Coordinates of N, CA and C and ligand atoms in Angstrom, one line a residue:
M24 N -139.2 55.0 -83.4 CA -139.0 54.4 -84.8 C -137.6 54.6 -85.2
R25 N -137.0 53.6 -85.8 CA -135.6 53.6 -86.3 C -135.6 54.5 -87.6
R26 N -134.5 55.4 -87.6 CA -134.3 56.2 -88.8 C -133.6 55.3 -89.9
K27 N -134.1 55.4 -91.1 CA -133.4 54.6 -92.2 C -132.0 55.1 -92.5
L28 N -131.2 54.2 -93.0 CA -129.8 54.6 -93.4 C -129.5 54.0 -94.8
V29 N -129.0 54.8 -95.6 CA -128.5 54.3 -96.9 C -127.0 54.6 -97.1
A30 N -126.3 53.5 -97.3 CA -124.8 53.6 -97.4 C -124.4 53.1 -98.8
G31 N -123.4 53.9 -99.3 CA -122.9 53.5 -100.6 C -121.4 53.0 -100.5
N32 N -121.2 51.8 -100.9 CA -119.9 51.2 -100.8 C -119.3 51.3 -102.2
W33 N -118.3 52.2 -102.4 CA -117.7 52.4 -103.7 C -116.6 51.4 -104.0
K34 N -116.3 50.5 -103.1 CA -115.3 49.5 -103.3 C -114.0 50.1 -103.9
M35 N -113.3 49.4 -104.9 CA -112.1 49.9 -105.4 C -112.4 50.7 -106.7
Y36 N -113.3 51.6 -106.6 CA -113.7 52.5 -107.8 C -113.5 53.9 -107.4
T37 N -113.3 54.8 -108.3 CA -113.2 56.2 -108.2 C -111.8 56.7 -108.0
T38 N -111.4 57.6 -108.8 CA -110.2 58.5 -108.6 C -110.7 59.6 -107.6
P39 N -109.8 60.4 -107.1 CA -110.2 61.5 -106.2 C -111.1 62.4 -106.9
E40 N -110.9 62.7 -108.2 CA -111.7 63.6 -109.0 C -113.1 63.1 -109.2
K41 N -113.2 61.8 -109.6 CA -114.5 61.2 -109.8 C -115.2 61.1 -108.4
A42 N -114.5 60.8 -107.4 CA -115.2 60.7 -106.1 C -115.8 62.0 -105.7
A43 N -115.1 63.1 -105.9 CA -115.6 64.4 -105.6 C -116.8 64.7 -106.4
A44 N -116.9 64.4 -107.7 CA -118.0 64.7 -108.5 C -119.2 63.8 -108.0
L45 N -119.0 62.6 -107.7 CA -120.0 61.7 -107.3 C -120.6 62.1 -105.9
A46 N -119.7 62.4 -105.0 CA -120.1 62.9 -103.7 C -120.9 64.2 -103.8
K47 N -120.5 65.1 -104.7 CA -121.2 66.3 -104.8 C -122.6 66.1 -105.4
G48 N -122.7 65.2 -106.3 CA -124.0 64.9 -106.9 C -125.0 64.3 -105.8
I49 N -124.4 63.6 -104.9 CA -125.3 63.0 -103.8 C -125.6 64.1 -102.8
A50 N -124.5 64.9 -102.4 CA -124.7 65.9 -101.4 C -125.7 67.0 -101.8
E51 N -125.7 67.3 -103.1 CA -126.6 68.3 -103.6 C -128.0 67.8 -103.4
Y52 N -128.2 66.5 -103.7 CA -129.5 66.0 -103.6 C -130.0 65.9 -102.1
V53 N -129.1 65.5 -101.2 CA -129.4 65.2 -99.8 C -129.6 66.5 -99.1
G54 N -128.6 67.4 -99.3 CA -128.6 68.7 -98.6 C -128.5 68.5 -97.1
Q55 N -129.5 69.1 -96.3 CA -129.5 68.9 -94.9 C -130.4 67.8 -94.4
A56 N -131.0 67.1 -95.3 CA -132.0 66.0 -94.9 C -131.3 64.9 -94.2
T57 N -131.9 64.5 -93.1 CA -131.3 63.4 -92.3 C -132.2 62.1 -92.3
D58 N -133.2 62.1 -93.1 CA -134.0 60.9 -93.2 C -134.2 60.5 -94.7
P59 N -133.5 59.5 -95.2 CA -132.6 58.7 -94.4 C -131.2 59.3 -94.2
Q60 N -130.5 58.8 -93.2 CA -129.1 59.1 -93.1 C -128.3 58.5 -94.2
V61 N -127.5 59.3 -94.8 CA -126.7 58.9 -96.0 C -125.2 58.9 -95.7
I62 N -124.6 57.8 -96.1 CA -123.1 57.7 -95.9 C -122.5 57.1 -97.1
V63 N -121.3 57.7 -97.6 CA -120.6 57.1 -98.7 C -119.3 56.6 -98.2
F64 N -118.8 55.5 -98.8 CA -117.6 54.8 -98.5 C -116.7 54.7 -99.7
P65 N -115.9 55.8 -99.9 CA -114.9 55.8 -101.0 C -113.7 54.9 -100.6
P66 N -112.9 54.6 -101.6 CA -111.6 54.0 -101.3 C -110.7 55.0 -100.5
F67 N -109.7 54.5 -99.8 CA -108.9 55.4 -98.9 C -108.4 56.6 -99.7
T68 N -107.9 56.4 -100.9 CA -107.3 57.6 -101.6 C -108.3 58.6 -102.1
S69 N -109.6 58.3 -102.0 CA -110.6 59.3 -102.3 C -111.4 59.9 -101.1
L70 N -111.0 59.5 -99.9 CA -111.7 59.9 -98.7 C -111.7 61.5 -98.6
S71 N -110.5 62.0 -98.8 CA -110.3 63.5 -98.6 C -111.2 64.2 -99.6
S72 N -111.1 63.9 -100.8 CA -111.9 64.6 -101.8 C -113.4 64.5 -101.6
A73 N -113.8 63.3 -101.1 CA -115.3 63.1 -100.8 C -115.7 63.9 -99.6
L74 N -114.8 64.0 -98.6 CA -115.1 64.7 -97.4 C -115.2 66.2 -97.7
I75 N -114.4 66.7 -98.6 CA -114.5 68.2 -99.0 C -115.8 68.4 -99.7
A76 N -116.2 67.4 -100.6 CA -117.4 67.6 -101.5 C -118.7 67.6 -100.7
V77 N -118.7 66.9 -99.5 CA -120.0 66.8 -98.8 C -120.0 67.8 -97.6
K78 N -119.0 68.5 -97.4 CA -118.9 69.5 -96.3 C -120.1 70.4 -96.2
G79 N -120.7 70.6 -95.1 CA -121.8 71.4 -94.9 C -123.2 70.8 -95.2
T80 N -123.1 69.5 -95.6 CA -124.4 68.8 -95.9 C -124.5 67.6 -94.8
A81 N -125.6 66.9 -94.9 CA -125.9 65.8 -93.9 C -125.2 64.5 -94.4
V82 N -124.5 64.5 -95.5 CA -123.9 63.3 -96.0 C -122.6 63.0 -95.2
A83 N -122.5 61.8 -94.6 CA -121.3 61.4 -93.9 C -120.4 60.6 -94.8
V84 N -119.1 60.5 -94.4 CA -118.1 59.7 -95.2 C -117.5 58.7 -94.2
G85 N -117.3 57.5 -94.7 CA -116.7 56.4 -94.0 C -115.7 55.7 -94.8
A86 N -114.9 54.8 -94.2 CA -113.9 53.9 -94.9 C -114.4 52.5 -95.0
Q87 N -113.8 51.8 -95.9 CA -114.3 50.4 -96.1 C -113.6 49.4 -95.3
N88 N -112.6 49.8 -94.5 CA -111.8 48.9 -93.7 C -110.9 49.7 -92.8
M89 N -110.3 49.0 -91.8 CA -109.3 49.7 -90.9 C -108.5 48.6 -90.2
H90 N -107.4 49.0 -89.7 CA -106.5 48.2 -88.9 C -107.0 48.3 -87.4
W91 N -106.6 47.3 -86.6 CA -107.1 47.3 -85.2 C -106.1 48.0 -84.3
E92 N -104.9 48.4 -84.8 CA -104.0 49.1 -83.9 C -104.0 50.6 -84.4
D93 N -103.5 51.5 -83.5 CA -103.5 52.9 -83.9 C -102.4 53.3 -84.9
E94 N -101.3 52.6 -84.7 CA -100.1 52.8 -85.6 C -99.2 51.7 -85.4
G95 N -98.2 51.6 -86.3 CA -97.2 50.5 -86.1 C -96.6 50.0 -87.4
A96 N -95.8 49.0 -87.4 CA -95.2 48.4 -88.6 C -96.2 47.5 -89.3
F97 N -97.2 48.0 -89.9 CA -98.2 47.2 -90.6 C -98.3 47.8 -92.1
T98 N -97.4 47.4 -92.9 CA -97.3 48.0 -94.2 C -98.6 47.8 -95.0
G99 N -99.0 48.9 -95.6 CA -100.2 48.9 -96.4 C -101.5 49.1 -95.6
E100 N -101.4 49.2 -94.3 CA -102.7 49.3 -93.5 C -103.0 50.8 -93.1
V101 N -104.2 51.0 -92.8 CA -104.7 52.3 -92.3 C -105.4 52.2 -91.0
S102 N -105.2 53.0 -90.0 CA -105.8 52.8 -88.7 C -107.1 53.6 -88.6
G103 N -107.9 53.2 -87.6 CA -109.1 53.9 -87.3 C -108.8 55.3 -86.8
K104 N -107.7 55.5 -86.1 CA -107.3 56.8 -85.6 C -107.0 57.7 -86.8
M105 N -106.4 57.2 -87.8 CA -106.1 58.0 -89.0 C -107.4 58.4 -89.7
L106 N -108.3 57.5 -89.8 CA -109.6 57.8 -90.4 C -110.3 58.9 -89.7
L107 N -110.3 58.7 -88.4 CA -111.0 59.7 -87.5 C -110.4 61.1 -87.7
T108 N -109.1 61.1 -87.7 CA -108.4 62.4 -87.9 C -108.7 63.1 -89.2
L109 N -108.9 62.2 -90.2 CA -109.2 62.7 -91.5 C -110.6 63.3 -91.6
G110 N -111.5 62.9 -90.7 CA -112.9 63.4 -90.7 C -113.9 62.3 -91.0
C111 N -113.5 61.0 -91.0 CA -114.4 59.9 -91.2 C -115.2 59.7 -90.0
S112 N -116.5 59.3 -90.1 CA -117.2 58.9 -88.9 C -117.7 57.5 -88.9
Y113 N -117.6 56.8 -90.0 CA -118.0 55.4 -90.1 C -116.9 54.5 -90.7
V114 N -117.1 53.2 -90.4 CA -116.2 52.2 -91.1 C -116.9 50.9 -91.3
I115 N -116.8 50.4 -92.5 CA -117.3 49.0 -92.8 C -116.4 48.0 -92.3
L116 N -116.9 47.0 -91.6 CA -116.0 45.9 -91.1 C -116.6 44.5 -91.5
G117 N -115.7 43.7 -91.9 CA -116.1 42.3 -92.2 C -116.9 42.2 -93.5
H118 N -116.7 43.1 -94.5 CA -117.4 42.9 -95.7 C -117.1 41.5 -96.3
S119 N -118.0 40.9 -97.0 CA -117.8 39.5 -97.5 C -116.6 39.5 -98.4
E120 N -116.3 40.5 -99.1 CA -115.1 40.5 -100.0 C -113.8 40.5 -99.2
R121 N -113.9 41.1 -98.0 CA -112.7 41.0 -97.1 C -112.6 39.7 -96.5
R122 N -113.8 39.1 -96.1 CA -113.8 37.8 -95.5 C -113.3 36.8 -96.5
Q123 N -113.7 36.8 -97.8 CA -113.4 35.8 -98.7 C -112.0 36.0 -99.4
L124 N -111.7 37.2 -99.8 CA -110.5 37.4 -100.6 C -109.3 37.8 -99.7
F125 N -109.6 38.3 -98.5 CA -108.5 38.7 -97.6 C -108.5 37.9 -96.3
F126 N -109.3 36.8 -96.3 CA -109.3 35.8 -95.2 C -109.6 36.5 -93.8
E127 N -110.4 37.5 -93.8 CA -110.8 38.0 -92.5 C -111.7 37.1 -91.7
T128 N -111.4 36.9 -90.5 CA -112.2 36.0 -89.6 C -113.1 36.8 -88.7
D129 N -114.0 36.2 -88.0 CA -114.8 36.9 -87.0 C -114.0 37.5 -85.9
M130 N -112.9 36.7 -85.6 CA -112.0 37.2 -84.5 C -111.3 38.5 -84.9
L131 N -110.9 38.6 -86.1 CA -110.3 39.8 -86.6 C -111.3 41.0 -86.7
V132 N -112.5 40.6 -87.2 CA -113.5 41.7 -87.3 C -113.8 42.2 -85.9
N133 N -113.9 41.3 -84.9 CA -114.1 41.6 -83.5 C -113.1 42.6 -83.0
Q134 N -111.8 42.3 -83.3 CA -110.7 43.2 -82.8 C -110.9 44.6 -83.4
K135 N -111.2 44.6 -84.7 CA -111.4 45.9 -85.4 C -112.6 46.7 -84.8
L136 N -113.6 45.9 -84.6 CA -114.9 46.5 -84.1 C -114.6 47.1 -82.7
K137 N -113.9 46.5 -81.8 CA -113.7 47.0 -80.5 C -112.9 48.3 -80.6
K138 N -111.9 48.3 -81.5 CA -111.1 49.5 -81.7 C -111.9 50.6 -82.3
A139 N -112.7 50.3 -83.3 CA -113.5 51.4 -83.9 C -114.4 52.0 -82.8
L140 N -115.1 51.2 -82.0 CA -116.0 51.7 -81.0 C -115.3 52.5 -80.0
S141 N -114.1 52.1 -79.6 CA -113.3 52.8 -78.6 C -112.9 54.2 -79.1
Q142 N -112.9 54.3 -80.4 CA -112.5 55.6 -81.0 C -113.7 56.5 -81.5
N143 N -114.9 56.0 -81.2 CA -116.1 56.8 -81.6 C -116.3 56.8 -83.1
L144 N -115.7 55.8 -83.8 CA -116.1 55.5 -85.2 C -117.3 54.6 -85.2
S145 N -118.3 54.9 -86.0 CA -119.5 54.0 -86.0 C -119.2 52.9 -87.0
P146 N -119.3 51.7 -86.6 CA -119.0 50.5 -87.5 C -120.3 50.0 -88.2
I147 N -120.1 49.5 -89.4 CA -121.1 48.7 -90.0 C -120.5 47.3 -90.2
V148 N -121.1 46.4 -89.4 CA -120.5 45.0 -89.4 C -121.4 44.1 -90.4
C149 N -120.7 43.5 -91.3 CA -121.4 42.7 -92.4 C -121.4 41.2 -92.0
V150 N -122.5 40.6 -92.3 CA -122.6 39.2 -92.1 C -123.4 38.6 -93.3
G151 N -123.3 37.4 -93.6 CA -124.1 36.8 -94.7 C -123.5 35.5 -95.2
E152 N -124.4 34.7 -95.7 CA -124.1 33.3 -96.1 C -123.8 33.2 -97.6
T153 N -123.0 32.2 -98.0 CA -122.7 31.9 -99.4 C -123.9 31.1 -100.0
L154 N -123.9 30.9 -101.3 CA -125.0 30.2 -101.9 C -125.0 28.7 -101.4
D155 N -123.8 28.1 -101.3 CA -123.7 26.7 -100.9 C -124.3 26.6 -99.5
Q156 N -124.0 27.6 -98.6 CA -124.5 27.5 -97.2 C -126.0 27.7 -97.2
R157 N -126.5 28.6 -98.1 CA -128.0 28.7 -98.2 C -128.6 27.4 -98.6
D158 N -128.1 26.9 -99.7 CA -128.6 25.6 -100.3 C -128.6 24.5 -99.3
A159 N -127.6 24.5 -98.4 CA -127.5 23.5 -97.4 C -128.4 23.7 -96.1
G160 N -129.1 24.8 -96.2 CA -130.0 25.2 -95.1 C -129.3 25.7 -93.9
E161 N -128.1 26.3 -94.1 CA -127.3 26.7 -93.0 C -127.3 28.3 -92.8
T162 N -128.2 29.0 -93.5 CA -128.1 30.4 -93.4 C -128.2 31.0 -92.0
M163 N -129.2 30.5 -91.2 CA -129.3 31.1 -89.9 C -128.1 30.8 -89.0
N164 N -127.6 29.5 -89.1 CA -126.5 29.2 -88.3 C -125.2 30.0 -88.6
V165 N -125.0 30.2 -89.9 CA -123.9 31.0 -90.4 C -124.0 32.4 -89.9
V166 N -125.2 33.0 -90.1 CA -125.4 34.4 -89.7 C -125.2 34.6 -88.2
Q167 N -125.8 33.6 -87.4 CA -125.7 33.7 -86.0 C -124.2 33.6 -85.5
S168 N -123.5 32.7 -86.1 CA -122.1 32.5 -85.7 C -121.2 33.7 -86.1
Q169 N -121.5 34.3 -87.3 CA -120.7 35.5 -87.6 C -121.0 36.7 -86.7
L170 N -122.3 36.8 -86.4 CA -122.8 37.9 -85.6 C -122.2 37.8 -84.2
L171 N -122.4 36.6 -83.6 CA -121.9 36.5 -82.2 C -120.4 36.6 -82.1
G172 N -119.7 36.0 -83.1 CA -118.3 36.0 -83.1 C -117.8 37.5 -83.3
S173 N -118.4 38.2 -84.2 CA -117.9 39.6 -84.5 C -118.2 40.5 -83.3
L174 N -119.3 40.2 -82.6 CA -119.7 41.1 -81.5 C -119.2 40.7 -80.1
D175 N -118.4 39.6 -80.1 CA -118.0 39.1 -78.8 C -117.4 40.2 -77.9
G176 N -118.0 40.3 -76.7 CA -117.4 41.2 -75.7 C -117.9 42.7 -75.9
V177 N -118.7 42.9 -76.9 CA -119.2 44.3 -77.1 C -120.4 44.6 -76.2
P178 N -120.3 45.6 -75.3 CA -121.4 45.8 -74.4 C -122.6 46.5 -75.0
A179 N -123.8 46.4 -74.4 CA -125.0 46.9 -74.9 C -125.0 48.4 -75.4
D180 N -124.3 49.2 -74.6 CA -124.3 50.6 -74.9 C -123.5 50.9 -76.2
E181 N -122.6 50.0 -76.5 CA -121.8 50.1 -77.7 C -122.5 49.5 -78.9
L182 N -123.3 48.5 -78.6 CA -124.1 47.9 -79.7 C -125.0 48.9 -80.4
R183 N -125.5 49.8 -79.6 CA -126.4 50.9 -80.0 C -125.8 51.7 -81.1
R184 N -124.4 51.8 -81.1 CA -123.7 52.6 -82.1 C -123.3 51.7 -83.3
T185 N -123.6 50.4 -83.2 CA -123.1 49.5 -84.3 C -124.3 49.2 -85.2
V186 N -124.0 49.3 -86.5 CA -125.0 49.0 -87.5 C -124.6 47.6 -88.1
I187 N -125.6 46.7 -88.3 CA -125.4 45.4 -88.8 C -125.9 45.5 -90.3
A188 N -125.1 44.8 -91.2 CA -125.5 44.7 -92.6 C -125.6 43.2 -92.9
Y189 N -126.8 42.8 -93.3 CA -127.0 41.4 -93.8 C -126.8 41.4 -95.3
E190 N -125.7 40.8 -95.7 CA -125.4 40.8 -97.1 C -125.2 39.3 -97.6
P191 N -126.2 38.7 -98.1 CA -126.0 37.3 -98.6 C -125.0 37.4 -99.8
V192 N -123.9 36.6 -99.6 CA -122.8 36.7 -100.6 C -123.3 36.4 -102.0
W193 N -124.3 35.6 -102.2 CA -124.7 35.2 -103.5 C -125.5 36.4 -104.2
A194 N -125.8 37.4 -103.4 CA -126.5 38.5 -104.0 C -125.6 39.7 -104.2
I195 N -124.4 39.7 -103.8 CA -123.5 40.8 -103.9 C -122.9 40.9 -105.3
G196 N -123.2 42.0 -106.0 CA -122.6 42.2 -107.3 C -123.0 41.2 -108.4
T197 N -124.1 40.4 -108.1 CA -124.5 39.4 -109.0 C -125.8 39.8 -109.8
G198 N -126.4 40.8 -109.3 CA -127.7 41.2 -109.9 C -128.9 40.3 -109.3
R199 N -128.5 39.4 -108.5 CA -129.5 38.5 -107.8 C -129.8 39.1 -106.5
T200 N -131.0 39.5 -106.2 CA -131.4 40.1 -104.9 C -132.1 39.1 -104.1
A201 N -131.9 39.1 -102.8 CA -132.8 38.3 -101.9 C -134.2 38.9 -102.1
S202 N -135.2 38.1 -102.1 CA -136.6 38.6 -102.1 C -136.8 39.4 -100.8
P203 N -137.7 40.3 -100.8 CA -138.0 41.0 -99.6 C -138.3 40.1 -98.4
H204 N -139.1 39.0 -98.8 CA -139.4 38.0 -97.8 C -138.2 37.2 -97.2
Q205 N -137.3 36.8 -98.2 CA -136.1 36.1 -97.8 C -135.2 37.0 -96.9
A206 N -135.1 38.3 -97.3 CA -134.3 39.2 -96.5 C -134.9 39.4 -95.1
E207 N -136.2 39.7 -95.1 CA -136.9 40.0 -93.8 C -136.7 38.8 -92.9
Q208 N -136.8 37.6 -93.4 CA -136.7 36.4 -92.5 C -135.3 36.5 -91.8
V209 N -134.3 36.8 -92.5 CA -132.9 36.8 -91.9 C -132.8 38.0 -91.0
H210 N -133.3 39.2 -91.4 CA -133.2 40.4 -90.6 C -134.0 40.2 -89.2
G211 N -135.2 39.5 -89.3 CA -135.9 39.2 -88.1 C -135.1 38.3 -87.2
Y212 N -134.5 37.3 -87.8 CA -133.7 36.4 -87.0 C -132.5 37.1 -86.3
I213 N -131.8 38.0 -87.1 CA -130.7 38.7 -86.5 C -131.2 39.5 -85.3
R214 N -132.4 40.1 -85.4 CA -132.9 40.9 -84.3 C -133.2 40.0 -83.1
T215 N -133.7 38.8 -83.4 CA -134.0 37.8 -82.3 C -132.7 37.4 -81.6
V216 N -131.7 37.1 -82.4 CA -130.4 36.6 -81.8 C -129.8 37.8 -80.9
L217 N -129.9 39.0 -81.5 CA -129.3 40.1 -80.7 C -130.1 40.4 -79.4
R218 N -131.5 40.2 -79.5 CA -132.3 40.5 -78.4 C -132.0 39.5 -77.2
E219 N -131.7 38.2 -77.6 CA -131.4 37.2 -76.6 C -130.2 37.7 -75.8
R220 N -129.2 38.3 -76.5 CA -128.0 38.7 -75.8 C -128.1 40.1 -75.2
Y221 N -128.8 41.0 -75.8 CA -128.7 42.4 -75.4 C -130.0 43.0 -74.9
G222 N -131.1 42.3 -75.1 CA -132.4 42.8 -74.6 C -133.0 43.8 -75.4
A223 N -133.8 44.7 -74.8 CA -134.7 45.6 -75.6 C -134.0 46.6 -76.4
I224 N -132.7 47.0 -76.1 CA -132.1 48.0 -76.8 C -131.9 47.7 -78.3
V225 N -132.1 46.4 -78.6 CA -131.9 45.9 -79.9 C -132.9 46.5 -80.9
D226 N -134.0 47.0 -80.3 CA -135.0 47.7 -81.1 C -134.5 49.0 -81.7
D227 N -133.4 49.5 -81.2 CA -132.8 50.7 -81.7 C -131.7 50.4 -82.8
V228 N -131.3 49.2 -82.9 CA -130.1 48.8 -83.7 C -130.6 48.7 -85.2
L229 N -129.8 49.4 -86.1 CA -130.2 49.4 -87.5 C -129.6 48.1 -88.1
I230 N -130.4 47.5 -89.0 CA -130.0 46.3 -89.7 C -130.2 46.6 -91.2
L231 N -129.1 46.8 -91.9 CA -129.2 47.1 -93.4 C -129.2 45.8 -94.2
Y232 N -129.9 45.9 -95.4 CA -129.8 44.8 -96.3 C -128.8 45.2 -97.4
G233 N -127.9 44.3 -97.9 CA -127.0 44.6 -99.0 C -127.0 43.4 -99.9
G234 N -127.0 43.7 -101.2 CA -127.0 42.6 -102.2 C -127.8 43.0 -103.4
S235 N -127.2 43.7 -104.4 CA -127.9 44.1 -105.6 C -129.1 45.0 -105.3
V236 N -129.0 45.9 -104.3 CA -130.1 46.9 -104.1 C -130.0 47.8 -105.3
K237 N -131.2 48.1 -105.9 CA -131.3 49.0 -107.1 C -132.5 49.9 -106.9
P238 N -132.6 50.9 -107.8 CA -133.7 51.8 -107.6 C -135.1 51.1 -107.7
D239 N -135.1 50.0 -108.5 CA -136.4 49.4 -108.7 C -136.8 48.3 -107.7
N240 N -135.8 48.0 -106.8 CA -136.2 47.0 -105.7 C -136.1 47.6 -104.3
A241 N -135.5 48.8 -104.2 CA -135.2 49.4 -102.9 C -136.5 49.6 -102.1
R242 N -137.5 50.2 -102.7 CA -138.7 50.5 -101.8 C -139.3 49.3 -101.2
E243 N -139.4 48.2 -101.9 CA -140.1 47.1 -101.3 C -139.2 46.4 -100.2
L244 N -137.9 46.4 -100.5 CA -137.0 45.9 -99.5 C -137.0 46.7 -98.2
F245 N -136.9 48.1 -98.4 CA -136.9 49.0 -97.2 C -138.3 49.0 -96.5
G246 N -139.3 48.5 -97.2 CA -140.6 48.5 -96.5 C -140.8 47.4 -95.5
Q247 N -139.9 46.5 -95.5 CA -140.0 45.3 -94.5 C -139.7 45.8 -93.1
P248 N -140.4 45.2 -92.1 CA -140.3 45.7 -90.8 C -138.9 45.8 -90.2
N249 N -138.1 44.8 -90.5 CA -136.8 44.8 -89.9 C -135.6 45.2 -90.9
I250 N -136.0 45.8 -92.0 CA -134.9 46.2 -92.9 C -134.9 47.8 -92.8
D251 N -133.8 48.2 -92.3 CA -133.7 49.6 -91.9 C -132.9 50.5 -92.9
G252 N -132.8 49.9 -94.1 CA -132.0 50.7 -95.2 C -131.1 49.7 -95.9
G253 N -130.2 50.3 -96.6 CA -129.3 49.4 -97.5 C -127.9 49.8 -97.5
L254 N -127.0 48.7 -97.7 CA -125.6 48.9 -98.1 C -125.5 48.6 -99.5
V255 N -125.2 49.6 -100.3 CA -125.4 49.5 -101.8 C -124.0 49.6 -102.5
G256 N -123.7 48.6 -103.3 CA -122.5 48.6 -104.0 C -122.6 49.3 -105.4
G257 N -122.8 48.5 -106.4 CA -122.8 48.9 -107.8 C -123.7 50.1 -108.0
A258 N -124.9 50.1 -107.5 CA -125.9 51.2 -107.8 C -125.5 52.5 -107.0
S259 N -124.5 52.5 -106.2 CA -124.1 53.7 -105.5 C -123.0 54.5 -106.3
L260 N -122.7 53.9 -107.5 CA -121.6 54.5 -108.3 C -122.0 55.6 -109.2
T261 N -123.3 55.8 -109.3 CA -123.8 57.1 -110.0 C -124.7 57.8 -109.1
A262 N -124.7 59.1 -109.1 CA -125.6 59.9 -108.2 C -127.0 59.6 -108.7
E263 N -127.2 59.4 -110.0 CA -128.6 59.2 -110.4 C -129.3 58.0 -109.8
S264 N -128.6 56.9 -109.8 CA -129.2 55.7 -109.2 C -129.2 55.7 -107.7
F265 N -128.1 56.2 -107.1 CA -128.0 56.2 -105.7 C -129.1 57.2 -105.1
N266 N -129.3 58.3 -105.7 CA -130.3 59.3 -105.2 C -131.7 58.7 -105.3
K267 N -131.9 57.8 -106.3 CA -133.2 57.2 -106.3 C -133.4 56.2 -105.2
I268 N -132.3 55.5 -104.8 CA -132.4 54.6 -103.7 C -132.6 55.4 -102.4
I269 N -132.0 56.6 -102.3 CA -132.2 57.4 -101.1 C -133.7 57.8 -101.0
A270 N -134.2 58.2 -102.2 CA -135.6 58.6 -102.2 C -136.5 57.4 -101.8
A271 N -136.2 56.2 -102.2 CA -137.0 55.1 -101.8 C -137.0 54.8 -100.3
A272 N -136.0 55.3 -99.6 CA -135.9 55.1 -98.2 C -136.6 56.2 -97.4
R273 N -137.0 57.2 -98.0 CA -137.7 58.3 -97.3 C -139.0 57.7 -96.7
Q274 N -139.3 58.1 -95.5 CA -140.5 57.5 -94.8 C -141.7 58.5 -94.8
Ligands
PEP6 C1 -121.8 45.7 -101.4 O1 -120.7 46.0 -101.9 O2 -121.8 45.6 -100.2 C2 -122.9 45.3 -102.2 C3 -124.0 44.9 -101.6 O3 -122.7 45.4 -103.6 P1 -123.9 45.3 -104.7 O4 -124.9 46.3 -104.3 O5 -123.2 45.7 -106.0 O6 -124.4 43.9 -104.7

């Protein structure tokens, strides 16, 4: 059985002090419990304070993005190697805000993904359709093409360490959630697409749902057969609501 995972994407919120307090509130609740696995993703400037706050607990810390080279003349960028050195164990790649606002393509996500995997950083790769694409009946095509493009050349043993997040763009930060049925349909499809390429190991791959996950809808979403937890934005910004979502993922 796949272990559930609950990830909090803090986006461009929290000072180092606020991040420490938020991480502490989550770490005190989680303690040593590993079901679900809990990861927080503060902005770069708050990674250190969050890492200190969760030390000795089962909560892991990751970054929201990384560069595909180890170092170089890339003003404003942070490499996976730097994140690893700091103590991060996860990285989010291809979030829709990065795809839409910073023009990240599947090819770029793929470059970053290969680098992250080569450095033993565990990636969460995000895919998802816009509202126009959904209305045009293109959801499955869009998701398939993002998935296969982002994973191009990634071998099966590395897929096992890769988490996929299905995040319909129309549900992110909008308060509109995909219904459990809508989400499960796409999650099941993602597993089918991956199975065609990778075979049975796909049963071990975690597929998270993201898009306005809240304490009051989390349990039903997480109860779907192919939804292995959530990537949570807004509701991860207070320990009170995030801890309730963690509770909803307990099996
Ligand atoms: C996200 O940031 O990945 C996200 C899903 O945000 P929200 O939960 O606020 O919709």
